[in-house]
């Protein structure tokens, strides 16, 4: 059974701080790892990672994958109150067929205080 | 494009009632999925479909039925609602090939009394 564990479960920081969110996983035949941001509604896509060591960046957010150690981190620098959200990590297996499904972690609740 | 749409946004049911949550997408996506989200539990896959006429069970399928008669629509049926099915339900869709980014609908908040 595929498994995703995120840590910490919650985190409170001040504006301007840098945060690192962790995601470890177990999956049969890994295909990709995805990060989503969820505010008070539907999750929105941030990054998809398929190869180790290649950092994905989007503004102040960046993410990297370590396929050997089976984990990923999401970094947010110079945090802003608008970064407050639940950050979800998910893994996609490569079943080799037409199956497609994601297994999500429980998420990290990030609160950025002014 | 409207993206992924879900109706209703809110619903209250009594135990034993049945209902259908609607999901539609206008992006010609082959893959569609239903998730439920409970506090502290993340998103859990209920059922998914890889194309019209093809569905399969996810992690928590009991008490739910799905069908996929068209590419656009993927309704989720609660056969006999139970309080344990109180949750927020998200529908998602994606292309079958290439970048498998799932696009999520706005969600349906369901309360079963």
Coordinates of N, CA and C in Angstrom, one line a residue, chain A residues 21-61:
Chain A
X21 N 9.2 22.3 4.5 CA 8.2 21.2 4.7 C 8.7 19.9 4.1
X22 N 8.4 18.9 4.9 CA 8.9 17.5 4.5 C 7.9 16.6 4.1
X23 N 8.3 15.7 3.2 CA 7.4 14.7 2.7 C 8.2 13.4 2.4
X24 N 7.9 12.3 3.1 CA 8.5 11.0 2.8 C 7.4 10.1 2.3
X25 N 7.9 9.1 1.5 CA 6.9 8.3 0.8 C 7.4 6.9 0.6
X26 N 6.4 6.0 0.5 CA 6.6 4.6 0.0 C 5.6 4.4 -1.1
X27 N 6.1 4.0 -2.2 CA 5.2 3.7 -3.3 C 5.8 2.6 -4.2
X28 N 4.9 1.8 -4.7 CA 5.3 0.8 -5.7 C 5.5 1.4 -7.0
X29 N 6.7 1.3 -7.6 CA 7.0 1.9 -8.9 C 6.6 3.3 -9.0
X30 N 7.5 4.1 -8.4 CA 7.3 5.6 -8.4 C 7.3 6.2 -9.8
X31 N 6.3 7.1 -9.9 CA 6.3 7.9 -11.2 C 6.6 9.3 -10.9
X32 N 5.8 9.9 -10.0 CA 6.0 11.3 -9.7 C 5.6 11.7 -8.3
X33 N 6.0 12.8 -7.8 CA 5.6 13.4 -6.5 C 5.1 14.8 -6.8
X34 N 4.0 15.1 -6.2 CA 3.4 16.4 -6.5 C 3.1 17.2 -5.2
X35 N 3.3 18.5 -5.3 CA 2.9 19.4 -4.2 C 1.8 20.2 -4.6
X36 N 0.8 20.4 -3.6 CA -0.4 21.2 -3.8 C -0.5 22.2 -2.6
X37 N -1.0 23.4 -2.9 CA -1.4 24.3 -1.9 C -2.9 24.4 -1.8
X38 N -3.4 24.3 -0.5 CA -4.8 24.3 -0.3 C -5.2 25.4 0.7
X39 N -5.8 26.5 0.2 CA -6.4 27.5 1.1 C -7.8 27.0 1.5
X40 N -8.7 27.9 1.5 CA -10.0 27.5 2.0 C -10.9 26.8 1.0
X41 N -10.3 26.3 0.0 CA -11.1 25.6 -1.1 C -10.3 24.5 -1.7
X42 N -10.3 24.4 -3.0 CA -9.7 23.2 -3.7 C -8.2 23.3 -3.7
X43 N -7.5 22.2 -3.7 CA -6.0 22.2 -3.9 C -5.6 22.8 -5.2
X44 N -4.5 23.6 -5.2 CA -4.0 24.1 -6.5 C -2.6 23.6 -6.6
X45 N -2.2 23.2 -7.8 CA -1.0 22.6 -8.1 C 0.2 23.5 -8.0
X46 N 1.3 23.0 -7.4 CA 2.5 23.8 -7.2 C 3.6 23.2 -8.1
X47 N 4.0 21.9 -7.8 CA 5.1 21.3 -8.5 C 4.9 19.8 -8.7
X48 N 5.5 19.3 -9.8 CA 5.6 17.9 -10.0 C 7.0 17.5 -10.2
X49 N 7.5 16.5 -9.4 CA 8.9 16.1 -9.4 C 9.0 14.7 -9.9
X50 N 9.9 14.4 -10.8 CA 10.0 13.1 -11.3 C 11.5 12.6 -11.1
X51 N 12.4 13.5 -11.1 CA 13.9 13.1 -11.0 C 14.5 13.6 -9.8
X52 N 15.5 12.9 -9.3 CA 16.2 13.3 -8.1 C 17.1 14.5 -8.4
X53 N 17.3 15.3 -7.5 CA 18.3 16.4 -7.5 C 18.0 17.6 -8.4
X54 N 16.9 17.5 -9.1 CA 16.5 18.7 -9.9 C 15.5 19.5 -9.1
X55 N 16.0 20.8 -8.8 CA 15.1 21.6 -8.1 C 14.1 22.4 -9.0
X56 N 12.9 22.3 -8.5 CA 11.9 23.1 -9.2 C 11.7 24.4 -8.4
X57 N 11.5 25.5 -9.1 CA 11.4 26.8 -8.5 C 10.3 27.6 -9.1
X58 N 9.6 28.3 -8.2 CA 8.5 29.2 -8.7 C 8.5 30.4 -7.7
X59 N 9.2 31.4 -8.0 CA 9.2 32.6 -7.1 C 9.9 32.2 -5.9
X60 N 9.2 32.4 -4.7 CA 9.9 32.1 -3.4 C 9.7 30.6 -3.0
X61 N 9.0 29.8 -3.8 CA 8.9 28.4 -3.5 C 9.8 27.6 -4.4

